[in-house]
mmCIF file of C-alpha atoms in Angstrom:
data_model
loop_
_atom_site.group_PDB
_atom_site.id
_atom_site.type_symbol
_atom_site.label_atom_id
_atom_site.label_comp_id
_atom_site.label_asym_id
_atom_site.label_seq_id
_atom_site.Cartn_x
_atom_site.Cartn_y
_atom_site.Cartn_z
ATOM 1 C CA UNK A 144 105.495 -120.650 -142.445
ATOM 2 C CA UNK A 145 103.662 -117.639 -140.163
ATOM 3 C CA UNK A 146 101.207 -118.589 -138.082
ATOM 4 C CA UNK A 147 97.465 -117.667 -139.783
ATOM 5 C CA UNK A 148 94.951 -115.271 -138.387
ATOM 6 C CA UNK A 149 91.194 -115.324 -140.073
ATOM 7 C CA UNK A 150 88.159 -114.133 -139.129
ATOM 8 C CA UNK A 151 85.004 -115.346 -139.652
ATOM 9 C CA UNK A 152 81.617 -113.783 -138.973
ATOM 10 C CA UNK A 153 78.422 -115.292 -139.233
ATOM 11 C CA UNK A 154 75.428 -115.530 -136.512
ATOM 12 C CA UNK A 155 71.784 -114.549 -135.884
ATOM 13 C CA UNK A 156 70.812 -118.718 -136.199
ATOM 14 C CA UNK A 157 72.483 -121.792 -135.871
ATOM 15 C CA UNK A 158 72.329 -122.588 -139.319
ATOM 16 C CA UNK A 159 75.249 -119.924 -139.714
ATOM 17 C CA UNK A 160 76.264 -120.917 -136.908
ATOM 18 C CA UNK A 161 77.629 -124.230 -137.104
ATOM 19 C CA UNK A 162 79.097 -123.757 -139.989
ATOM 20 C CA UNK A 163 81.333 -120.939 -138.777
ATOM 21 C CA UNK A 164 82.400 -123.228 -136.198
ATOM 22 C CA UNK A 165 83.000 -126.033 -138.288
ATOM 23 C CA UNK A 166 84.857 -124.146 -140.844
ATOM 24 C CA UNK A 167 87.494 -122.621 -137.688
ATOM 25 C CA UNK A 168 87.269 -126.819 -135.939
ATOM 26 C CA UNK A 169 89.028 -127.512 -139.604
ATOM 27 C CA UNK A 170 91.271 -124.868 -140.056
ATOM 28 C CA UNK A 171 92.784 -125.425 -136.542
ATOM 29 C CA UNK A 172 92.456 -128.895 -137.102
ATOM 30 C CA UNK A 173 95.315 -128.681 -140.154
ATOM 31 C CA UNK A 174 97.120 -125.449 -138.302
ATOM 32 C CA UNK A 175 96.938 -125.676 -134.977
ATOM 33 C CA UNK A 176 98.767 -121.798 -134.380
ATOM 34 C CA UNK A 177 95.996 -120.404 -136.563
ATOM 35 C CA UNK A 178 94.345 -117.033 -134.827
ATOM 36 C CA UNK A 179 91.102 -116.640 -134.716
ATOM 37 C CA UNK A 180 88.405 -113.661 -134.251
ATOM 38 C CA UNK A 181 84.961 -114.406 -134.723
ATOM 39 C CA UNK A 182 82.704 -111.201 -135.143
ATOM 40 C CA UNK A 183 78.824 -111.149 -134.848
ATOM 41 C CA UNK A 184 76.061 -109.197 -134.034
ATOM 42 C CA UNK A 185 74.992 -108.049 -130.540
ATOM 43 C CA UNK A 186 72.640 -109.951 -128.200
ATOM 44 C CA UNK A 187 72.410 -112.838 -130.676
ATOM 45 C CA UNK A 188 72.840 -116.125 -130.152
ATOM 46 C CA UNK A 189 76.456 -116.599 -131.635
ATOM 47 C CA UNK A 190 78.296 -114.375 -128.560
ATOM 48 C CA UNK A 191 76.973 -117.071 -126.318
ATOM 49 C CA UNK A 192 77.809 -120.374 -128.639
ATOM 50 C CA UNK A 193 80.638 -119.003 -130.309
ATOM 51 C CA UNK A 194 82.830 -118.703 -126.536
ATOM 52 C CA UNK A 195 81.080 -121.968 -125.743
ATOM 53 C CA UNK A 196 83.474 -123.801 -128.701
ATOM 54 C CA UNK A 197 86.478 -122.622 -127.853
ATOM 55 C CA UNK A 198 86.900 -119.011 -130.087
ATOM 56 C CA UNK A 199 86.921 -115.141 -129.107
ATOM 57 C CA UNK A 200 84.103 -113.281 -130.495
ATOM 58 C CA UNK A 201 83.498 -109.424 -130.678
ATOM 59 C CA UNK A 202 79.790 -107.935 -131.724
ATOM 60 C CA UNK A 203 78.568 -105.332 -133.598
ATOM 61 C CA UNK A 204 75.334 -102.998 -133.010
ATOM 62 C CA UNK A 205 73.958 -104.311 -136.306
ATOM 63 C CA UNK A 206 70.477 -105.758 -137.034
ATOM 64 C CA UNK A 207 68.089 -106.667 -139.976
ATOM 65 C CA UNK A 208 66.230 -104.362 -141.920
ATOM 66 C CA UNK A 209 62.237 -104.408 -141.020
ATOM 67 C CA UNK A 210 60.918 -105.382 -144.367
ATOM 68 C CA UNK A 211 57.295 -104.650 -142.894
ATOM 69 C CA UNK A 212 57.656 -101.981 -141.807
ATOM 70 C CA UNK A 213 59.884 -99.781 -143.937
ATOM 71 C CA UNK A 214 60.296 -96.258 -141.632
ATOM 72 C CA UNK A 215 61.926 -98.386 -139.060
ATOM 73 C CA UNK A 216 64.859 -99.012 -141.086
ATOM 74 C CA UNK A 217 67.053 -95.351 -140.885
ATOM 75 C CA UNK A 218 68.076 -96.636 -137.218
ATOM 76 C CA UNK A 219 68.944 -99.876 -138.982
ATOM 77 C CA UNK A 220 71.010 -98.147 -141.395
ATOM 78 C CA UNK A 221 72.402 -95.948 -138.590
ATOM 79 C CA UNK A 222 73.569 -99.159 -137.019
ATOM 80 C CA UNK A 223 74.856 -100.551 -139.931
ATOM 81 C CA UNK A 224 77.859 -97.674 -140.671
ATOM 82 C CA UNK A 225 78.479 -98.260 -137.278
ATOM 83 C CA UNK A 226 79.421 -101.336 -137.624
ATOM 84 C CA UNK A 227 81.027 -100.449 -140.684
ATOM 85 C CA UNK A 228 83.109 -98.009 -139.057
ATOM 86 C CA UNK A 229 83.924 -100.891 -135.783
ATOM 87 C CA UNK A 230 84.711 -103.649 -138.363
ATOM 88 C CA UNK A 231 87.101 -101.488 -140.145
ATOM 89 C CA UNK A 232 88.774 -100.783 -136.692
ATOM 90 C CA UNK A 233 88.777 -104.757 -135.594
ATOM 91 C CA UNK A 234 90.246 -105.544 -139.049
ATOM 92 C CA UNK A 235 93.058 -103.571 -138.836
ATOM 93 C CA UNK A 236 94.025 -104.150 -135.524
ATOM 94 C CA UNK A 237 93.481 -108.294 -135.905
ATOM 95 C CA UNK A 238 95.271 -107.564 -139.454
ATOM 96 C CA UNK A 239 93.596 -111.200 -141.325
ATOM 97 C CA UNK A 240 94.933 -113.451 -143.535
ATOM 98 C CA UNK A 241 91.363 -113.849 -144.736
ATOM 99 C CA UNK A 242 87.638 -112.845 -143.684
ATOM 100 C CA UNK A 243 84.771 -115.242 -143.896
ATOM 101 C CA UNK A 244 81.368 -114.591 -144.148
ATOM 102 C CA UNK A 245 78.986 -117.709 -143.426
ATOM 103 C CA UNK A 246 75.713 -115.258 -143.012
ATOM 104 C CA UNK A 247 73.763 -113.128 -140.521
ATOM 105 C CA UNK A 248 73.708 -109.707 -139.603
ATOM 106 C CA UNK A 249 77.539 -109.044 -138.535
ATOM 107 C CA UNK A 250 79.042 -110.767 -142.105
ATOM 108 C CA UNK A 251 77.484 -107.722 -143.739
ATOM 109 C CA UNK A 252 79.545 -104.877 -142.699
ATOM 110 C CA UNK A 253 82.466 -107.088 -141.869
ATOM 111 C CA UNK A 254 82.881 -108.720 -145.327
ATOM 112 C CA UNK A 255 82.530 -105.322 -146.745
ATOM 113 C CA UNK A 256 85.515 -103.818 -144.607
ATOM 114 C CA UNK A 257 87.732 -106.300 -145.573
ATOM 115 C CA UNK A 258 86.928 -105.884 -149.292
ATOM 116 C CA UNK A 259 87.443 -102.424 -148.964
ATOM 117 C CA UNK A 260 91.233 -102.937 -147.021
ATOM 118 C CA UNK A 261 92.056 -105.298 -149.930
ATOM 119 C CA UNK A 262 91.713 -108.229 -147.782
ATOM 120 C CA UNK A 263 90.513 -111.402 -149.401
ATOM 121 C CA UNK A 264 87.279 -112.607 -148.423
ATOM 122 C CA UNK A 265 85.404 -115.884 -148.756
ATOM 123 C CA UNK A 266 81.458 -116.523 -148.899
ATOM 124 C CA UNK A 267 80.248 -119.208 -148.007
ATOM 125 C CA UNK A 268 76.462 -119.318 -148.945
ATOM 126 C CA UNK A 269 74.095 -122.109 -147.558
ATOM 127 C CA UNK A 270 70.802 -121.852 -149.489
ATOM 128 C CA UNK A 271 69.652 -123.030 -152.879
ATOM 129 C CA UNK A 272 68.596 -119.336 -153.422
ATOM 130 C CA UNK A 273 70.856 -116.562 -152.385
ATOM 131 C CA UNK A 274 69.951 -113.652 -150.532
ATOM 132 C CA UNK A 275 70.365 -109.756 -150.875
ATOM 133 C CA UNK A 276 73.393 -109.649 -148.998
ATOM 134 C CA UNK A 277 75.276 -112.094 -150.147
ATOM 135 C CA UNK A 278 74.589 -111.362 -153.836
ATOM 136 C CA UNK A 279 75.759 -107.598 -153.209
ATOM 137 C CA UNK A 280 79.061 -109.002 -151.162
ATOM 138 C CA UNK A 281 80.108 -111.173 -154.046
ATOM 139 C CA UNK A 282 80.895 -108.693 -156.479
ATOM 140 C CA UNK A 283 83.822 -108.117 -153.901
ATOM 141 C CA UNK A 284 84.380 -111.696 -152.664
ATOM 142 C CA UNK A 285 87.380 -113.717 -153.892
ATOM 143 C CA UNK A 286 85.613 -116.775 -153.652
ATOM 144 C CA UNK A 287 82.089 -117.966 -152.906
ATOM 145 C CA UNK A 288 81.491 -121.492 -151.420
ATOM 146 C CA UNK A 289 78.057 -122.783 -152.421
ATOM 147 C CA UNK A 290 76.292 -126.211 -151.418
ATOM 148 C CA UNK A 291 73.539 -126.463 -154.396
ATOM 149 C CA UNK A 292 74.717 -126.239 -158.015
ATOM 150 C CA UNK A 293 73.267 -123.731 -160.701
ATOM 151 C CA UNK A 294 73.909 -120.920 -158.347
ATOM 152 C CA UNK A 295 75.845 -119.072 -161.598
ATOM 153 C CA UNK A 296 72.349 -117.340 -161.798
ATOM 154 C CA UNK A 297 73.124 -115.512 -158.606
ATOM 155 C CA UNK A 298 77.332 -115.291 -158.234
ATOM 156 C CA UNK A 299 79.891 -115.071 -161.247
ATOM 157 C CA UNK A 300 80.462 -118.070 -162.393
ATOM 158 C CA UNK A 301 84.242 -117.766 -161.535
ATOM 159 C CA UNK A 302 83.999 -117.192 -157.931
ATOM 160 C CA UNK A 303 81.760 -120.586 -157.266
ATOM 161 C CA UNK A 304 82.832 -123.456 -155.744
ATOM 162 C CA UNK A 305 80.915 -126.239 -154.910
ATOM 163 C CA UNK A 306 81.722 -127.108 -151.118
ATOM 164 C CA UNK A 307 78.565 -128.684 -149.428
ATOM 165 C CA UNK A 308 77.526 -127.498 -146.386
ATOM 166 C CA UNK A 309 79.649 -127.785 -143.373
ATOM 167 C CA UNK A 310 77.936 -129.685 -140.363
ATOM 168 C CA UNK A 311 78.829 -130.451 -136.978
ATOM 169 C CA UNK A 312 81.832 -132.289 -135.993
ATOM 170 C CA UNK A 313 79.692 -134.981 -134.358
ATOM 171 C CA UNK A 314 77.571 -135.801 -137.388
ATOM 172 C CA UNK A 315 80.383 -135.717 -140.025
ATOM 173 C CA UNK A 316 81.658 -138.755 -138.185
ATOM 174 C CA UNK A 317 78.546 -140.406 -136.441
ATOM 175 C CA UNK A 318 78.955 -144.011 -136.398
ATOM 176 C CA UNK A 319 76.128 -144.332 -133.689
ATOM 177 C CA UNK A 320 73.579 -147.318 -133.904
ATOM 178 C CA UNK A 321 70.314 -147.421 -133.586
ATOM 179 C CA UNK A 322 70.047 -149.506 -130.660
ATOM 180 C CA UNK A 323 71.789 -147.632 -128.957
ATOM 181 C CA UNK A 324 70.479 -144.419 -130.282
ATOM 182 C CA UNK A 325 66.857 -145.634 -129.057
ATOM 183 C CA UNK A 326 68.243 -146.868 -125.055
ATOM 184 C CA UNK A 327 69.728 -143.439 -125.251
ATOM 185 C CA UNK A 328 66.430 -141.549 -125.021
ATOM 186 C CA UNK A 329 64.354 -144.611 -123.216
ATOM 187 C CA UNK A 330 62.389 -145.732 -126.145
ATOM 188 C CA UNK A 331 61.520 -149.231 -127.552
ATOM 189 C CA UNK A 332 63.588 -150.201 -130.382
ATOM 190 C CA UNK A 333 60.639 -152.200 -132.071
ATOM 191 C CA UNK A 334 58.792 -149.356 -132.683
ATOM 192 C CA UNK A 335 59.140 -146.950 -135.590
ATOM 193 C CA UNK A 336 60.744 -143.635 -134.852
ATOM 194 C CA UNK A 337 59.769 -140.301 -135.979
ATOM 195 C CA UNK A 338 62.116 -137.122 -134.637
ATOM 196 C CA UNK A 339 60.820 -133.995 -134.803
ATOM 197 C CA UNK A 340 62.867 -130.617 -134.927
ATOM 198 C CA UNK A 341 61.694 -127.255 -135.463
ATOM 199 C CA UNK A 342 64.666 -125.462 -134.541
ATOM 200 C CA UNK A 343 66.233 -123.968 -131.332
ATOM 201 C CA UNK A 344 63.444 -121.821 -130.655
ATOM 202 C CA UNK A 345 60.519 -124.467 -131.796
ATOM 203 C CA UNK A 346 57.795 -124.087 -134.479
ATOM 204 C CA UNK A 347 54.453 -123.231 -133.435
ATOM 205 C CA UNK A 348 52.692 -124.937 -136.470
ATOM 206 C CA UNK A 349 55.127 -128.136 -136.296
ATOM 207 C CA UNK A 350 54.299 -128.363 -132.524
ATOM 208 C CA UNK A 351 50.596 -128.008 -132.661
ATOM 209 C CA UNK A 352 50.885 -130.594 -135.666
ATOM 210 C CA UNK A 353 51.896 -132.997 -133.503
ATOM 211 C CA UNK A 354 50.603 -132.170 -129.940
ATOM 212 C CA UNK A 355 46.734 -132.232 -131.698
ATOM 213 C CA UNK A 356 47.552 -136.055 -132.594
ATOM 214 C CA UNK A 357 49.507 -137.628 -129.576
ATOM 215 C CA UNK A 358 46.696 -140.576 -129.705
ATOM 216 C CA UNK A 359 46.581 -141.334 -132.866
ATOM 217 C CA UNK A 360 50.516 -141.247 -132.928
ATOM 218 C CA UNK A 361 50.837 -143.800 -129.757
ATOM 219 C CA UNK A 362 48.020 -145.769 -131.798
ATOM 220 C CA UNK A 363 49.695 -146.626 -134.802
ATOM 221 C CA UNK A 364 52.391 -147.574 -132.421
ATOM 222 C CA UNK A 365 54.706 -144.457 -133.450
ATOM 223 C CA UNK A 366 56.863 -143.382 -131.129
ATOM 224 C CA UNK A 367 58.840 -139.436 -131.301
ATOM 225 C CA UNK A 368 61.836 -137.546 -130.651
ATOM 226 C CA UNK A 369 60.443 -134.329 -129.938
ATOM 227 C CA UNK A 370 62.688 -131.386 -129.751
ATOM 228 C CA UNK A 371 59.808 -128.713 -129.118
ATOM 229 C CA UNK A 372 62.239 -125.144 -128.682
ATOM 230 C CA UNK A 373 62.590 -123.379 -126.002
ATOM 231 C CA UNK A 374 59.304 -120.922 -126.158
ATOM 232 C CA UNK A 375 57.610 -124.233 -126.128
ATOM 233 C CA UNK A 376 58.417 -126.471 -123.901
ATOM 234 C CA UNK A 377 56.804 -125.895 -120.517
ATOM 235 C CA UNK A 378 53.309 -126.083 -121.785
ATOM 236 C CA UNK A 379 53.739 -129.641 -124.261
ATOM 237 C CA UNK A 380 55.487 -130.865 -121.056
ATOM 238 C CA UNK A 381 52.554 -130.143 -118.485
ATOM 239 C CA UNK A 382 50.544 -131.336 -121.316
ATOM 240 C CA UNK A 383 52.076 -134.569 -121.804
ATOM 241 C CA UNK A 384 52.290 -135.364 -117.860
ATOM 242 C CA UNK A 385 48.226 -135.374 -118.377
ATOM 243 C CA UNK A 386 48.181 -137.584 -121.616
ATOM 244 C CA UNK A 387 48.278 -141.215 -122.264
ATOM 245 C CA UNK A 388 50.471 -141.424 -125.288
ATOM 246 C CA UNK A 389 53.159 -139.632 -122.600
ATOM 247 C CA UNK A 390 55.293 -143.336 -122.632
ATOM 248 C CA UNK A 391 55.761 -142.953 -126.738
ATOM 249 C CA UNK A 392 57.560 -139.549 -126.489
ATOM 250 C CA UNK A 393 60.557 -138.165 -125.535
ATOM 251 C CA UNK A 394 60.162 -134.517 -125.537
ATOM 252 C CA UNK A 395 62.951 -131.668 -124.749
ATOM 253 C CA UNK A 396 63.609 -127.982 -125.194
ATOM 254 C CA UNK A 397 66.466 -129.083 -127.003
ATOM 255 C CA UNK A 398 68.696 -131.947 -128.260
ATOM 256 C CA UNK A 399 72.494 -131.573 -127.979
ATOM 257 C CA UNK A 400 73.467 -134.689 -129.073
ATOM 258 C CA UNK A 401 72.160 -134.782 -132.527
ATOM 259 C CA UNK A 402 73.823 -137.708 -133.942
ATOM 260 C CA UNK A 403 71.927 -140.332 -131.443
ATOM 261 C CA UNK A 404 68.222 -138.341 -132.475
ATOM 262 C CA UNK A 405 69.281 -138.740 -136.469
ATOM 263 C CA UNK A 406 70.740 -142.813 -135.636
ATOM 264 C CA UNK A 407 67.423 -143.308 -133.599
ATOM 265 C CA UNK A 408 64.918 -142.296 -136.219
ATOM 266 C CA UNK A 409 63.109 -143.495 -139.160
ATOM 267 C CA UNK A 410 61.096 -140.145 -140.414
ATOM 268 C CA UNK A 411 62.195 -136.962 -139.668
ATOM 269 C CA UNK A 412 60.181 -133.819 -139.322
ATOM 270 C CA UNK A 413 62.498 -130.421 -139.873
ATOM 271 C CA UNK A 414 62.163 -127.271 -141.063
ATOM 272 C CA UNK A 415 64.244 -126.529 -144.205
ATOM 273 C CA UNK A 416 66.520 -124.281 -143.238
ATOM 274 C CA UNK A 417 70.531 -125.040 -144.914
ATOM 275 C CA UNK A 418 72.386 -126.758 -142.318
ATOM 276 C CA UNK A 419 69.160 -129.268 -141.826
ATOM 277 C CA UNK A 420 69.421 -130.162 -145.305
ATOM 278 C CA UNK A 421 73.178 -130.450 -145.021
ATOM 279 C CA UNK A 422 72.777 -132.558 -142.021
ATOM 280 C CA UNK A 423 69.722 -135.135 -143.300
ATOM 281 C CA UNK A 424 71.707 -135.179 -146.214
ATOM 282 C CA UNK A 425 74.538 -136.429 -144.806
ATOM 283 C CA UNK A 426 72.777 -138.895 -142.432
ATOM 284 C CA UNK A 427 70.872 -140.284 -145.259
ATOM 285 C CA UNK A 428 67.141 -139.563 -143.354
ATOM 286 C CA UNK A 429 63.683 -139.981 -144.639
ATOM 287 C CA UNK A 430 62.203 -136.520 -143.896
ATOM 288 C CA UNK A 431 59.110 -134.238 -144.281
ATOM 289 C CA UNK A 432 60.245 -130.756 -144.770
ATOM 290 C CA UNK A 433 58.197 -128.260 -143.643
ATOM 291 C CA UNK A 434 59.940 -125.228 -144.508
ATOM 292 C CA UNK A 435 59.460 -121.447 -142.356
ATOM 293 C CA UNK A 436 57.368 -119.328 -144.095
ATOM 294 C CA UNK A 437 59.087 -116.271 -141.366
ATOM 295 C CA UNK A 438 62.584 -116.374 -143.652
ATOM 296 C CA UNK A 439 63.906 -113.705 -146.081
ATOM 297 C CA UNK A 440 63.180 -114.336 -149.464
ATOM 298 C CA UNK A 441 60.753 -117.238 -148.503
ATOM 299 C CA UNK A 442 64.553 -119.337 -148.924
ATOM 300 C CA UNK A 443 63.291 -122.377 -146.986
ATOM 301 C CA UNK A 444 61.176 -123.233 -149.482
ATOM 302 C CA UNK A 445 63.144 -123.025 -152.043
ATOM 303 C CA UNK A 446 65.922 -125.200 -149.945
ATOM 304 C CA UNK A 447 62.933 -127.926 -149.404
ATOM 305 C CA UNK A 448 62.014 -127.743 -153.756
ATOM 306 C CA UNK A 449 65.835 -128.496 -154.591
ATOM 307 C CA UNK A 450 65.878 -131.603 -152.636
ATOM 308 C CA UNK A 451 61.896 -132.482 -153.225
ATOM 309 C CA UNK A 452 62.559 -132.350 -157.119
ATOM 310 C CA UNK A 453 64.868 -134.817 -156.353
ATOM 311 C CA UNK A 454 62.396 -137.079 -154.556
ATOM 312 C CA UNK A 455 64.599 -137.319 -151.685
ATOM 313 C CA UNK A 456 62.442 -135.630 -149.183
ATOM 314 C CA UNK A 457 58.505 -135.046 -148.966
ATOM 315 C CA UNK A 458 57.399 -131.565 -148.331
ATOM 316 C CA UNK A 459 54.690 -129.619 -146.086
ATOM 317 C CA UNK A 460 53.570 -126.120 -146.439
ATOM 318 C CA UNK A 461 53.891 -124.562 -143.340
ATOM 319 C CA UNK A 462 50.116 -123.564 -143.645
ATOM 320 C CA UNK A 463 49.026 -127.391 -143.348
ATOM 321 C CA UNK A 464 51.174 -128.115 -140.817
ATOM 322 C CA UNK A 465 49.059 -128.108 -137.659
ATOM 323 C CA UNK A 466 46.081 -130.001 -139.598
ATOM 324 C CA UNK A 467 48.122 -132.539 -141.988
ATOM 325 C CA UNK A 468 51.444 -133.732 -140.359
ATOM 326 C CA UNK A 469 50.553 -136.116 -138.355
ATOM 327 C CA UNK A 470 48.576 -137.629 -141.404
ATOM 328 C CA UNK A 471 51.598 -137.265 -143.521
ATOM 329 C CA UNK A 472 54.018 -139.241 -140.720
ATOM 330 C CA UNK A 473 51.174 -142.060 -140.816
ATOM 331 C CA UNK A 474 50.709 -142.132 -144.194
ATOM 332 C CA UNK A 475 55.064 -142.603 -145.010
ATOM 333 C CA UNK A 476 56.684 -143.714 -141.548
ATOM 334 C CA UNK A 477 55.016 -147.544 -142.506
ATOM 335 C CA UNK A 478 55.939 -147.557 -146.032
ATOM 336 C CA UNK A 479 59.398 -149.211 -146.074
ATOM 337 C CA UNK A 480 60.285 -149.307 -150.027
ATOM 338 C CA UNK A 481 59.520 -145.109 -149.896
ATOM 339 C CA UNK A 482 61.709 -144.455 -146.546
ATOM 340 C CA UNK A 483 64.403 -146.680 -148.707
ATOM 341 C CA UNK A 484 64.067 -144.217 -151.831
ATOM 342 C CA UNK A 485 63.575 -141.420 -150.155
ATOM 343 C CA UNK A 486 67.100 -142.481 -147.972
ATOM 344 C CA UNK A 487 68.897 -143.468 -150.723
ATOM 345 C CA UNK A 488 67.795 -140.074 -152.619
ATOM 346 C CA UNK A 489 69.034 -137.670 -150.039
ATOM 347 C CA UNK A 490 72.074 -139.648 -149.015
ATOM 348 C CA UNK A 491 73.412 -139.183 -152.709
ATOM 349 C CA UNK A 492 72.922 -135.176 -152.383
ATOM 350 C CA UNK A 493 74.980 -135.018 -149.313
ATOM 351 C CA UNK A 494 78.403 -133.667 -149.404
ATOM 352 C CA UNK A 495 80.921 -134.978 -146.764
ATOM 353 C CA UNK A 496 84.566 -133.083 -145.371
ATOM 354 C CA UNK A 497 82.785 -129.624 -146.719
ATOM 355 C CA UNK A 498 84.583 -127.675 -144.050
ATOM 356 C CA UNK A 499 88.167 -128.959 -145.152
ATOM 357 C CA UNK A 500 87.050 -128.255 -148.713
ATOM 358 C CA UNK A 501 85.984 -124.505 -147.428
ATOM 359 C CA UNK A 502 89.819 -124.446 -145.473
ATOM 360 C CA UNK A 503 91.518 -125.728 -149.234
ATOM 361 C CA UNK A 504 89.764 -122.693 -150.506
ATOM 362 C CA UNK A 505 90.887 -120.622 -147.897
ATOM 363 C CA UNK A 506 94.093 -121.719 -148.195
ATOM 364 C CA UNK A 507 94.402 -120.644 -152.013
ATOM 365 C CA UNK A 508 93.105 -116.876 -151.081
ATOM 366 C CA UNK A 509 96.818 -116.074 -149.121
ATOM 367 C CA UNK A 510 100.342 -117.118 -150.137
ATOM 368 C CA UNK A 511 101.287 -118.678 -146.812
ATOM 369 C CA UNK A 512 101.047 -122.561 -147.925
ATOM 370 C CA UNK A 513 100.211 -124.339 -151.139
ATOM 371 C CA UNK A 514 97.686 -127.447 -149.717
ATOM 372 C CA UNK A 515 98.791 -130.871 -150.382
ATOM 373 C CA UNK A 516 96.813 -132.105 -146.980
ATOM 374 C CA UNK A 517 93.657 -133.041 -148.769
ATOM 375 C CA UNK A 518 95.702 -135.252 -151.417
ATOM 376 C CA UNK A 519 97.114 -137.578 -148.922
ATOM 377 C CA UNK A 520 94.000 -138.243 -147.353
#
């Protein structure tokens, strides 16, 4: 059998991120003389993480439309045959087995190359509500991965597969406990727990949720996980090296070992973007979802309804944040028989091996191997 060469682009945010990655961790994984080529956008965050795990990546000059501001779009569109035109060029000269698309800017123009050089292509589509893109792609995708069911109303029918969403490495096989989770970041392991992420960059009304409260927090004898982002950070730290509740909290720009934050808490705070979900699924954690109202097609909210109608996680309108979250961790974090439903509730959504589920799919798309790997498993 020939060795395999795939591309996959996907960027702009980690929650297309990590899936990317995952999905090329389990293709190598099963063939180790697989080739690679990620593409992505330009100055986004994937041509810095994407080298950092071990794969090539090439960008395009693409970016999002301004949805605000309509007139600024023609040098969007400008940028977008570009890329077109550069895709085209990187396709033929990597020559694929298969393109995957996992989201962002760059899957756009790449997914539609390959359609249109009669490659096969794969979607794999995150959120409970699919966007513009993807529903225009999948008319000329071969398959389309989802991770929430009754997405017929968006895809035909016989292009879905249910997958899950793929998740870090790390977390797919955490076995981390919570003792040692909690002497990881300093804290007291007879206190409840409450981790609170609002993404890479931080979330302003998340941050000021929690940062209004500190005493009240440290009162109730509630101690946090704090990933604040980046844009944050400086100022909650000079603030907490002033305030008394500063020996409750453990407070960074950002947390790269995930699996010990998830093992340590009891209640977690997240916004509600795809791979969050995936990974609180997974983990089986009690969480208020406070979903980014600064999303296309408002999809974090949706993402937060699916798993709130299934009483598996309690949700916060952004708006209320700053005013009601530290109320809402006070109100749940002591209340032992709801963090039990609640775990039990999201646990039972969660999907586990999703990226070797993607690669069986991805297998099926080229004549090159018929998969019996999953079966002996």
């Amino acid at each position: 059998m020939s060795e395999y060469k795939i591309i996959i682009s996907g960027g702009g945010t980690g929650g297309h991120i990590f899936p990317a990655i995952a999905i090329a961790d389990a293709f190598v994984e099963r063939h180790p003389d697989t080739q690679i080529l990620f593409v992505g956008a330009d100055n986004r965050m994937e041509m810095e993480r994407v080298p950092r795990a071990g794969y090539k990546i090439v960008g395009l000059p693409v970016s999002g439309f301004d949805r605000r501001r309509l007139h600024k779009n023609f040098a969007v569109i400008m940028r977008f045959l570009k890329s077109l035109r550069i895709a085209k060029r990187i396709i033929r000269d990597f020559a694929p087995d298969i393109v995957v698309g996992t989201g962002g800017y760059a899957s756009a123009p790449t997914l539609w190359a390959a359609s249109s050089l009669k490659i096969p292509t794969l979607i794999q589509e995150q959120n409970s509500y699919a966007g513009i893109t993807n529903k225009l792609l999948a008319r000329r995708a071969s398959t389309i991965c989802v991770a929430y069911e009754d997405m017929e109303k968006y895809f035909p029918e016989n292009k879905i597969v249910f997958t899950g969403n793929p998740v870090r490495k790390e977390l797919e096989s955490c076995r981390i406990d919570r003792m040692s989770a909690i002497s990881h970041f300093g804290l007291k392991p007879y206190l409840k727990t409450v981790l609170v992420i609002g993404g890479s960059l931080g979330a302003r009304s998340i941050n000021d949720g929690i940062r209004n409260r500190l005493k009240q927090l440290a009162e109730a004898k509630v101690q946090v996980i704090w990933q604040t982002g980046k844009n944050y950070y400086a100022n909650i730290k000079r603030e907490l090296e002033q305030s008394e509740a500063k020996e409750f909290i453990y407070c960074a720009d950002f947390i790269a070992e995930m699996e010990y934050a998830y093992a340590a808490a009891d209640l977690v705070v997240s916004r509600a973007g795809a791979g969050s979900i995936s990974e609180l699924c997974l983990q089986g954690k009690p969480s208020i979802l406070v979903p980014s109202p600064n999303v296309a097609e408002d999809h974090q909210t949706k993402n937060a309804n699916a798993v709130a109608e299934h009483n598996a996680a309690i949700m916060l309108a952004d708006k209320y944040a700053d005013i009601h979250l530290t109320d809402s961790i006070l109100k749940h974090i002591h209340n032992n028989s709801l963090l039990e439903m609640l775990r039990n509730n999201i646990h039972s959504m969660g999907v586990s091996k999703s990226a070797k589920l993607i690669v069986n799919e991805m297998e099926k798309l080229t004549d090159k191997t018929v998969d019996v790997w999953m079966q002996k498993q």
